[in-house]
Coordinates of N, CA and C in Angstrom, one line a residue:
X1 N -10.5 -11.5 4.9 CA -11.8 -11.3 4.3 C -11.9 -10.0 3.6
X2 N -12.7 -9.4 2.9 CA -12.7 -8.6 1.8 C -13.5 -7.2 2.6
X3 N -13.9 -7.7 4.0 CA -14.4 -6.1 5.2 C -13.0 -6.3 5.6
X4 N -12.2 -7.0 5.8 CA -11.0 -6.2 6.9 C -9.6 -5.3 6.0
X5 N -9.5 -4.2 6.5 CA -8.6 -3.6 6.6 C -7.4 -4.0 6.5
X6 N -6.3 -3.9 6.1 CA -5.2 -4.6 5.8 C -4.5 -3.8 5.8
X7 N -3.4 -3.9 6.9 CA -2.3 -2.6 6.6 C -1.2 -4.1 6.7
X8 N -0.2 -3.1 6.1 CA 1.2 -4.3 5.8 C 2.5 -3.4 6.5
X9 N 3.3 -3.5 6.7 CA 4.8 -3.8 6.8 C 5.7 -4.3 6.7
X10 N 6.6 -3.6 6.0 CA 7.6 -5.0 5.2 C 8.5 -4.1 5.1
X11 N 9.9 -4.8 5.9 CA 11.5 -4.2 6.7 C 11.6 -5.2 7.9
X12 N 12.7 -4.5 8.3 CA 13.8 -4.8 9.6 C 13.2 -4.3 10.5
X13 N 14.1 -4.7 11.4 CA 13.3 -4.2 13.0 C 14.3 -2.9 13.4
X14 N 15.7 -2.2 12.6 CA 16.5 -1.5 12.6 C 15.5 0.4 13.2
X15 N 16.3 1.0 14.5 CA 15.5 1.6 15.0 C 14.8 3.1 13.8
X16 N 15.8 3.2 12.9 CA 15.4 4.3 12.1 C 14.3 4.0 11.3
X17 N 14.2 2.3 10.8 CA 12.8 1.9 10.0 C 11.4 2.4 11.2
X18 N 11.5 2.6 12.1 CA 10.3 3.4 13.9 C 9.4 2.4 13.2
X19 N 10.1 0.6 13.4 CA 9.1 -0.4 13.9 C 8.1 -0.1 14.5
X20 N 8.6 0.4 16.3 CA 7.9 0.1 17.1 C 7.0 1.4 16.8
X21 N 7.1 2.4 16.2 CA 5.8 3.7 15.8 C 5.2 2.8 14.9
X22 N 5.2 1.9 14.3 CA 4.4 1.7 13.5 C 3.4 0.7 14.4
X23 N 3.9 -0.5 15.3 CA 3.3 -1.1 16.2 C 2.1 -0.2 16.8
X24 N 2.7 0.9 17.6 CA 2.1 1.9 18.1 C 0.8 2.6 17.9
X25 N 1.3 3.1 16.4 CA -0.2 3.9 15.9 C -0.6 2.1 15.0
X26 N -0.5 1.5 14.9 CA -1.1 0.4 14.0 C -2.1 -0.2 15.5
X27 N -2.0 0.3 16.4 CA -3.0 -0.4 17.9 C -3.7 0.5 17.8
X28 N -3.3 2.0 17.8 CA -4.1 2.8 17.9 C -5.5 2.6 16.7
X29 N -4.8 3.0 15.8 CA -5.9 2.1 14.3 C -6.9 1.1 14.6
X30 N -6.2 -0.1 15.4 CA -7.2 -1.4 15.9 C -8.0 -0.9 16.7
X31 N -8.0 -0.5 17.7 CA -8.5 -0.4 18.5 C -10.0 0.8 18.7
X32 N -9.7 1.5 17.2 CA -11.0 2.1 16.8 C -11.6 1.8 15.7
X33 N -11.0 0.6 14.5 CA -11.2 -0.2 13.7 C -11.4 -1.2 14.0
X34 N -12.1 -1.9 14.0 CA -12.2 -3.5 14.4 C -11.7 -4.5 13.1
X35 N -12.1 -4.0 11.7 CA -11.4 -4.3 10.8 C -10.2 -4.7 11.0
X36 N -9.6 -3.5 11.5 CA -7.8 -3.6 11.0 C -7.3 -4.7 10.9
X37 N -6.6 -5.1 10.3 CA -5.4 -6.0 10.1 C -3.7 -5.5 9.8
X38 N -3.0 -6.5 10.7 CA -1.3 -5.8 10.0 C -0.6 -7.1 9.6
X39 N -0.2 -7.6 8.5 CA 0.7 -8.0 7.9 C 2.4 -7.9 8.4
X40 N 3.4 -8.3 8.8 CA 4.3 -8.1 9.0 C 4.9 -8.9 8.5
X41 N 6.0 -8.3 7.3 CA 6.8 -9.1 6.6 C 7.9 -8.8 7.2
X42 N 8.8 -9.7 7.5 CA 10.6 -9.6 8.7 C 11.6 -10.4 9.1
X43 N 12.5 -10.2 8.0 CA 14.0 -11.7 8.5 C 13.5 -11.7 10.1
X44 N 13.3 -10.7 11.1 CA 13.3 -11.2 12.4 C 12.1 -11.7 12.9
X45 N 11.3 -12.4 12.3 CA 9.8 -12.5 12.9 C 9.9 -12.9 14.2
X46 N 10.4 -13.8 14.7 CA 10.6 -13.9 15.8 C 10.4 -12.7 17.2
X47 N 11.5 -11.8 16.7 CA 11.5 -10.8 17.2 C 10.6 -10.0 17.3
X48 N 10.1 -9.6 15.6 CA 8.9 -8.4 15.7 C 7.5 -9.2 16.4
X49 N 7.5 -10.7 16.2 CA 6.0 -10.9 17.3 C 6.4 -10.9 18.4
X50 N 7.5 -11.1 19.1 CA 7.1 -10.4 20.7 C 7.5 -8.9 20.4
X51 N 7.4 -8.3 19.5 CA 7.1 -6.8 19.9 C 5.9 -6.6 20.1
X52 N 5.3 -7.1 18.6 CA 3.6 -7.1 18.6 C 3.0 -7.5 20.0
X53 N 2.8 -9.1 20.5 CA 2.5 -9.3 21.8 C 2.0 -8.4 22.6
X54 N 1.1 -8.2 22.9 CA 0.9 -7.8 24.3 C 0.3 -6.3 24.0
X55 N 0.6 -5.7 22.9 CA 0.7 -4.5 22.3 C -0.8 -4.9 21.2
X56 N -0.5 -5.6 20.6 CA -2.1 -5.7 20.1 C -2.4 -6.7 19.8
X57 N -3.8 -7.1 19.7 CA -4.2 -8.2 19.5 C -3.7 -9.6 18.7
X58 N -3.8 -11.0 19.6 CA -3.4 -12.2 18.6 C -3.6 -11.7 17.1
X59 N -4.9 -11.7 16.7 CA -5.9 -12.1 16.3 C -5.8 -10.9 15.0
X60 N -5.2 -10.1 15.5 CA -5.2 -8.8 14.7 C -4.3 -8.7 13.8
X61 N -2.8 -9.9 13.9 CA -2.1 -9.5 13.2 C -1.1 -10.9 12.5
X62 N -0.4 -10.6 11.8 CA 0.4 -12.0 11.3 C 1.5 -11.7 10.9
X63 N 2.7 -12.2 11.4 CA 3.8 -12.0 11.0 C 4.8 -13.2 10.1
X64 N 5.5 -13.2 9.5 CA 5.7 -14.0 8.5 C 7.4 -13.1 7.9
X65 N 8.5 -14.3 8.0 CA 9.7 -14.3 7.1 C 9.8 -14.9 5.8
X66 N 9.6 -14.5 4.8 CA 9.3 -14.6 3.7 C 10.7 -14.4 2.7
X67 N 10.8 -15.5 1.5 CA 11.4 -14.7 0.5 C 11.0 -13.5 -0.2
X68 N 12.3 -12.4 -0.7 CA 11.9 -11.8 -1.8 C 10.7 -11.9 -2.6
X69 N 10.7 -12.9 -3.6 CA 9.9 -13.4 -4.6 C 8.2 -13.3 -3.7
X70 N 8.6 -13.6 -2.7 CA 7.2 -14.0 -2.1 C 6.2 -13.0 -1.5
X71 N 7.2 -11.3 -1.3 CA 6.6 -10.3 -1.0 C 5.6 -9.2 -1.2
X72 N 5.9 -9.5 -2.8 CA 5.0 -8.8 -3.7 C 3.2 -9.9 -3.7
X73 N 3.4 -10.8 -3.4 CA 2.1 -11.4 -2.7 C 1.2 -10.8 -1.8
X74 N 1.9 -11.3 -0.8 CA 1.3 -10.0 0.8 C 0.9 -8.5 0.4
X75 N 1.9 -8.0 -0.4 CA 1.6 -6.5 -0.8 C 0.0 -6.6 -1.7
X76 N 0.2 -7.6 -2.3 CA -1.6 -7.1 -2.9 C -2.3 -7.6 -2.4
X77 N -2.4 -8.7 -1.1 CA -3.4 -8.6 -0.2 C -3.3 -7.5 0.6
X78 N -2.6 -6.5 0.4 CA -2.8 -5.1 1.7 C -3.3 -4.3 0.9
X79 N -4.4 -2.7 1.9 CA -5.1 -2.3 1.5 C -3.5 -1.0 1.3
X80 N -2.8 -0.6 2.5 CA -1.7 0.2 2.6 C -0.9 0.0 3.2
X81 N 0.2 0.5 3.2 CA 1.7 -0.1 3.5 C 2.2 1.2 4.6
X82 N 2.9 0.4 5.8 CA 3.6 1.7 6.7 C 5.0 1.8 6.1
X83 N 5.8 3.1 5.9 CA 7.2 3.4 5.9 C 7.2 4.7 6.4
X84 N 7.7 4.3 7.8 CA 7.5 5.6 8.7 C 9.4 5.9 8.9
X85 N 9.5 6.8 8.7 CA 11.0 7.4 9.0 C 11.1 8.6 10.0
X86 N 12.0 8.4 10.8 CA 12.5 9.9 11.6 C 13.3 10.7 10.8
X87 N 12.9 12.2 11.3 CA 13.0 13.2 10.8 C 14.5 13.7 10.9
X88 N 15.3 13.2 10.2 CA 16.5 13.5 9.8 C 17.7 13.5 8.9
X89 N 18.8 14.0 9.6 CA 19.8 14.7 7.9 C 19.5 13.4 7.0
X90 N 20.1 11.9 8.1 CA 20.4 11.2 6.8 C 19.0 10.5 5.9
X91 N 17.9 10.6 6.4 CA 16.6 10.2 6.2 C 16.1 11.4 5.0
X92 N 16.3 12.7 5.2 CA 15.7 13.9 4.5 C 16.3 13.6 3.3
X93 N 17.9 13.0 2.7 CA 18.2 12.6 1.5 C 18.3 11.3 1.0
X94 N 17.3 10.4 1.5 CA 17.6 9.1 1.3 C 16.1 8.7 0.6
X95 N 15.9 7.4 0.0 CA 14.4 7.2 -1.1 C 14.8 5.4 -0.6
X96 N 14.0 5.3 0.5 CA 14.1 3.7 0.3 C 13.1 3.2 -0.6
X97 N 14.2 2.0 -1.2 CA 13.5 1.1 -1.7 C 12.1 0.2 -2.0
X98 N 11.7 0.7 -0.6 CA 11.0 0.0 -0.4 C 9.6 0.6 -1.0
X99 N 9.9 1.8 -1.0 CA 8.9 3.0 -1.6 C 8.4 2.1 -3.0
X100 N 9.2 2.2 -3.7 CA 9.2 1.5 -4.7 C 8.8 0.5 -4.6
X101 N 9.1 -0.8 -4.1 CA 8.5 -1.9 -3.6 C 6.6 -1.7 -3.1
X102 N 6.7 -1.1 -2.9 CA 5.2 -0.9 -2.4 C 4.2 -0.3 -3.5
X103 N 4.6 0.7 -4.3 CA 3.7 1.1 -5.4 C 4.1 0.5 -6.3
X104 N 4.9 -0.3 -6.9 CA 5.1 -1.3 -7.7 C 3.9 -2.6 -7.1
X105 N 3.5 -2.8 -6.6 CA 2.6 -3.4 -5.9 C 1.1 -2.9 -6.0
X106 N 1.0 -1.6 -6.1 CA -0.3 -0.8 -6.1 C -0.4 -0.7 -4.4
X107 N 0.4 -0.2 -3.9 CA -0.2 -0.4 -2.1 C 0.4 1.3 -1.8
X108 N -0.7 2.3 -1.8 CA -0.6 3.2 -1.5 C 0.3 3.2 0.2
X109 N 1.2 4.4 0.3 CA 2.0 4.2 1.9 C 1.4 4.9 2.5
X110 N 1.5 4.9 3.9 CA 1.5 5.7 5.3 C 2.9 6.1 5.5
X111 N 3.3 7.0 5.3 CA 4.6 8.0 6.0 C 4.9 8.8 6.4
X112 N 6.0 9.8 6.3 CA 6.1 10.6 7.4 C 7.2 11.5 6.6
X113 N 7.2 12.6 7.2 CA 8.0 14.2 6.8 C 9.6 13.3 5.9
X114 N 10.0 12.6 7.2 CA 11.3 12.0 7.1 C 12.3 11.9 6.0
X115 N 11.3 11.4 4.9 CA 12.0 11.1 3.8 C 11.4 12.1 2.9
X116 N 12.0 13.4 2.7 CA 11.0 14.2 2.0 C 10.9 13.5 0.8
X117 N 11.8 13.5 -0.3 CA 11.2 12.9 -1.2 C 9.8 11.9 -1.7
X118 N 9.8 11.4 -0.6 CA 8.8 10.2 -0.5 C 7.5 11.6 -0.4
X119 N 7.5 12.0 0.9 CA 6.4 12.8 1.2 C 6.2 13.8 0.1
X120 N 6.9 14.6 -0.3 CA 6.5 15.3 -1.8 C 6.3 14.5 -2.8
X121 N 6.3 13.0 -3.0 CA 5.6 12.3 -4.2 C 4.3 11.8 -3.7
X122 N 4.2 11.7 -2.6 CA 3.0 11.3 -2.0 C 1.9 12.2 -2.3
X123 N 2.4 13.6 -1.9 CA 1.2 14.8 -1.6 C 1.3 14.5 -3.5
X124 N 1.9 14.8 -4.0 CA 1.7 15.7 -5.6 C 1.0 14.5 -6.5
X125 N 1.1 13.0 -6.2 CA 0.5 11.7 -6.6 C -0.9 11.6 -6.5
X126 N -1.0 11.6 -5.0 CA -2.0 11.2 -4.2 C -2.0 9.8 -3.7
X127 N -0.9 9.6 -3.4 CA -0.5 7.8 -3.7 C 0.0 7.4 -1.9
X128 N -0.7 8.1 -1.4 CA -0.4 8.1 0.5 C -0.7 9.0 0.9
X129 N -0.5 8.4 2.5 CA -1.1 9.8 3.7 C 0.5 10.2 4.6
X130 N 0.9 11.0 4.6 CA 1.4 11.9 5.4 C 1.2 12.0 7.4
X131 N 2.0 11.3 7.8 CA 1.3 11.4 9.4 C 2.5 11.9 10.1
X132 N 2.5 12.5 11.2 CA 3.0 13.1 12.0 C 3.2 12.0 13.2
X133 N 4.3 11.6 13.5 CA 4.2 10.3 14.8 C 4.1 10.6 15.8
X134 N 4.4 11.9 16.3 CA 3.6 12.0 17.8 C 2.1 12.3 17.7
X135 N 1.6 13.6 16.9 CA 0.3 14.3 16.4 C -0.4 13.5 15.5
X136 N -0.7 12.3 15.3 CA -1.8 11.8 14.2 C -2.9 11.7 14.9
X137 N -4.0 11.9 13.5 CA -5.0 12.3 13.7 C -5.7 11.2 13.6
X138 N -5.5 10.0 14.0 CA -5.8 8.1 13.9 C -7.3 8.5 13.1
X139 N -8.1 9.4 13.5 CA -9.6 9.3 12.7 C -9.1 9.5 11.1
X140 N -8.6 10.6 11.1 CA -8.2 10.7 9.4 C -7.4 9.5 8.8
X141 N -6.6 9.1 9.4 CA -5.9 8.0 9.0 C -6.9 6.8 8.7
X142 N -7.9 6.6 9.5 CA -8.5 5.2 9.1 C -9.8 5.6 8.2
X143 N -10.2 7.3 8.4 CA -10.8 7.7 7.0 C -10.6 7.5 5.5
X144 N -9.0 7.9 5.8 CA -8.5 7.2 4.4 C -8.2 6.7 4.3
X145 N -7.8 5.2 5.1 CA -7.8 3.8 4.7 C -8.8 3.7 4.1
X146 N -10.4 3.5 4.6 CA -11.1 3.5 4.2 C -11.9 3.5 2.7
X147 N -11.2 5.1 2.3 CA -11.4 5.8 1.4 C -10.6 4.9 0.1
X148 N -8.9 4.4 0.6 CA -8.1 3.7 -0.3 C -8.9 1.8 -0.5
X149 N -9.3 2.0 0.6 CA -10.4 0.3 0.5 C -11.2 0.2 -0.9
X150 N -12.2 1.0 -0.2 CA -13.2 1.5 -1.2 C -12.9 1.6 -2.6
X151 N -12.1 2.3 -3.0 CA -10.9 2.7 -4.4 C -9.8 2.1 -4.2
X152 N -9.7 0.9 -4.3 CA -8.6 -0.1 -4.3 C -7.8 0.1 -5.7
X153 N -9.0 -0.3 -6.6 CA -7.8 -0.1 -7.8 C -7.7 0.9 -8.9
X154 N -8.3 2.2 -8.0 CA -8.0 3.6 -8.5 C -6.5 3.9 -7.7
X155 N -6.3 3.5 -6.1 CA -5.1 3.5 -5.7 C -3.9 2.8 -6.0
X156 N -4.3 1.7 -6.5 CA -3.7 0.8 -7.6 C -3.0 1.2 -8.2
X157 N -4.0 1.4 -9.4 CA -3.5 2.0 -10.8 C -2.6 2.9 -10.7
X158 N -2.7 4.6 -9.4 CA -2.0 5.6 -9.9 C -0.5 4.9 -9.1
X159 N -0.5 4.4 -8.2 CA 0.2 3.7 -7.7 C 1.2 3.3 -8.1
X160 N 1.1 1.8 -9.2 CA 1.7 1.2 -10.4 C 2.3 2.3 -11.2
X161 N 1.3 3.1 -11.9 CA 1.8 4.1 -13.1 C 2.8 5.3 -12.5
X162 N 2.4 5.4 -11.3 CA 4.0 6.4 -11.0 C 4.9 4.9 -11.0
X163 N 5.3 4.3 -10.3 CA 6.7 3.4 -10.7 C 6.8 3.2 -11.7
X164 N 6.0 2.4 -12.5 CA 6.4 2.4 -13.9 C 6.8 3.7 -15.1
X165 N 6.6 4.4 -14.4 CA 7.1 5.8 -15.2 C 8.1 6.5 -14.8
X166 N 8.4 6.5 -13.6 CA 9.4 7.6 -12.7 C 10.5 6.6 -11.8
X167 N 9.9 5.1 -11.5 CA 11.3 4.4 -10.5 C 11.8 3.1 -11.1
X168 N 11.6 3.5 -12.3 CA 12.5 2.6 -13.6 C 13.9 3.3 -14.0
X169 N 15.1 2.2 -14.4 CA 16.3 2.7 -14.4 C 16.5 3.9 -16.1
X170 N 15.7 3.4 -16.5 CA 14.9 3.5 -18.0 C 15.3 5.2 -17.9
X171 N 14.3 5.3 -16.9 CA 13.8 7.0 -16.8 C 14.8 7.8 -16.5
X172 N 15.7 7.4 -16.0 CA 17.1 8.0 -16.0 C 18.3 8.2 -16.6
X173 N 18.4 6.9 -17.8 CA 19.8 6.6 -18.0 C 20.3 7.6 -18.9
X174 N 19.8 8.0 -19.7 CA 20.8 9.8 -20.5 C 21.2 10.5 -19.4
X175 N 20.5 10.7 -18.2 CA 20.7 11.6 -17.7 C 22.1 10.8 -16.6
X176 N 22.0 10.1 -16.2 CA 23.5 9.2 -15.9 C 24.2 9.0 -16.8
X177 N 24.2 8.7 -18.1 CA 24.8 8.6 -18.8 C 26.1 10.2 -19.4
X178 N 25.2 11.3 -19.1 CA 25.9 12.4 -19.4 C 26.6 13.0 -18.2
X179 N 25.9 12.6 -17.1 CA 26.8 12.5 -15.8 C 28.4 11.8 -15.9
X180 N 27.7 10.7 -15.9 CA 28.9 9.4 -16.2 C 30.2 9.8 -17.2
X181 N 29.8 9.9 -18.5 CA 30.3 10.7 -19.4 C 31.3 12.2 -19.3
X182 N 30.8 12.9 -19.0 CA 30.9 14.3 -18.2 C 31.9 13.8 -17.0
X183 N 32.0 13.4 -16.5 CA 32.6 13.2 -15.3 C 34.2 12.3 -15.9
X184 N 33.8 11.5 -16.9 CA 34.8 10.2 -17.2 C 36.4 11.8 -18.2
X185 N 35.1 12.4 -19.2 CA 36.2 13.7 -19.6 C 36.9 14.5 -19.1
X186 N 36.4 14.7 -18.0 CA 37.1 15.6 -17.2 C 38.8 15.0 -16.5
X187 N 38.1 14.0 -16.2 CA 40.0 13.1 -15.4 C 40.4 12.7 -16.3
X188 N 39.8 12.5 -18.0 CA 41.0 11.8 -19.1 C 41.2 12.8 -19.4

């Protein structure tokens, strides 16, 4: 319905994607939201609903294995998307995909230090919230849900316009190309 809150997730159940932090603070959210909603997109659905179970409400959530093609659907029924990462070496240099996947969609994220990259496009965008997984502040978090509800397709738009401008192959290729190049001279 067009009052509830819609948060999404869409991944694996693999322990570095912190499923179950997202389970976690996504109850915490319900449980002072009555709106909330969570979407779960997951080759394991099976699996991720008995994680959900018991942890938050039937009623609160829906889980669903979906094609590809079919994901960017669910993403624009959501108000914002979780990609929470732990804080480490190999996470601090890595840009999942999925990042992309989500603002190509217009679905502002919820994440975390982890992936700095992500988190320094977020802050400098405005295109997500930054949360801390043990220290979140669940009020500010569903303030700015809120706030991204409200401004749907002001979060949208900037959303969209950073991918389409910055996580296109487009936007790179001279610059791989003189890599590539550069690199090819050197061993011939």
């Amino acid at each position: 319905t067009p009052e509830e809150l819609v948060f999404i997730y869409s991944g694996g159940l693999s322990r570095w994607q912190m499923f179950d932090e997202t389970v976690r603070l996504f109850s915490e959210v319900a449980r002072i939201e009555g709106s909330a909603r969570l979407i779960v997109l997951c080759p394991e659905a099976a699996l991720a609903e008995r994680m959900l179970n018991g942890s938050i409400p039937r009623n609160k959530f829906v889980v669903r294995s979906v094609p590809q093609k079919d994901v960017s659907m669910y993403m624009a029924a959501s108000d914002c998307g979780f990609l929470l990462r732990e804080d480490n070496v190999v996470n601090n240099v890595a840009f999942p995909i999925k990042f992309a996947e989500y603002a190509g969609a217009g679905v502002p994220v919820i994440t975390t230090e982890g992936v700095r990259e992500i988190a320094c496009i977020v802050r400098r965008e405005g295109i997500g919230f930054i949360i801390d997984p043990v220290g979140t502040d669940i009020s500010a978090l569903i303030v700015w849900s809120r706030i991204v509800k409200t401004r749907r397709a002001e979060y949208s738009k900037k959303s969209q316009a950073y991918c389409s401008s910055e996580l296109v192959w487009s936007r790179y290729r001279d610059d791989l190309m003189r890599l590539y190049l550069g690199r090819e001279s050197r061993q011939g």
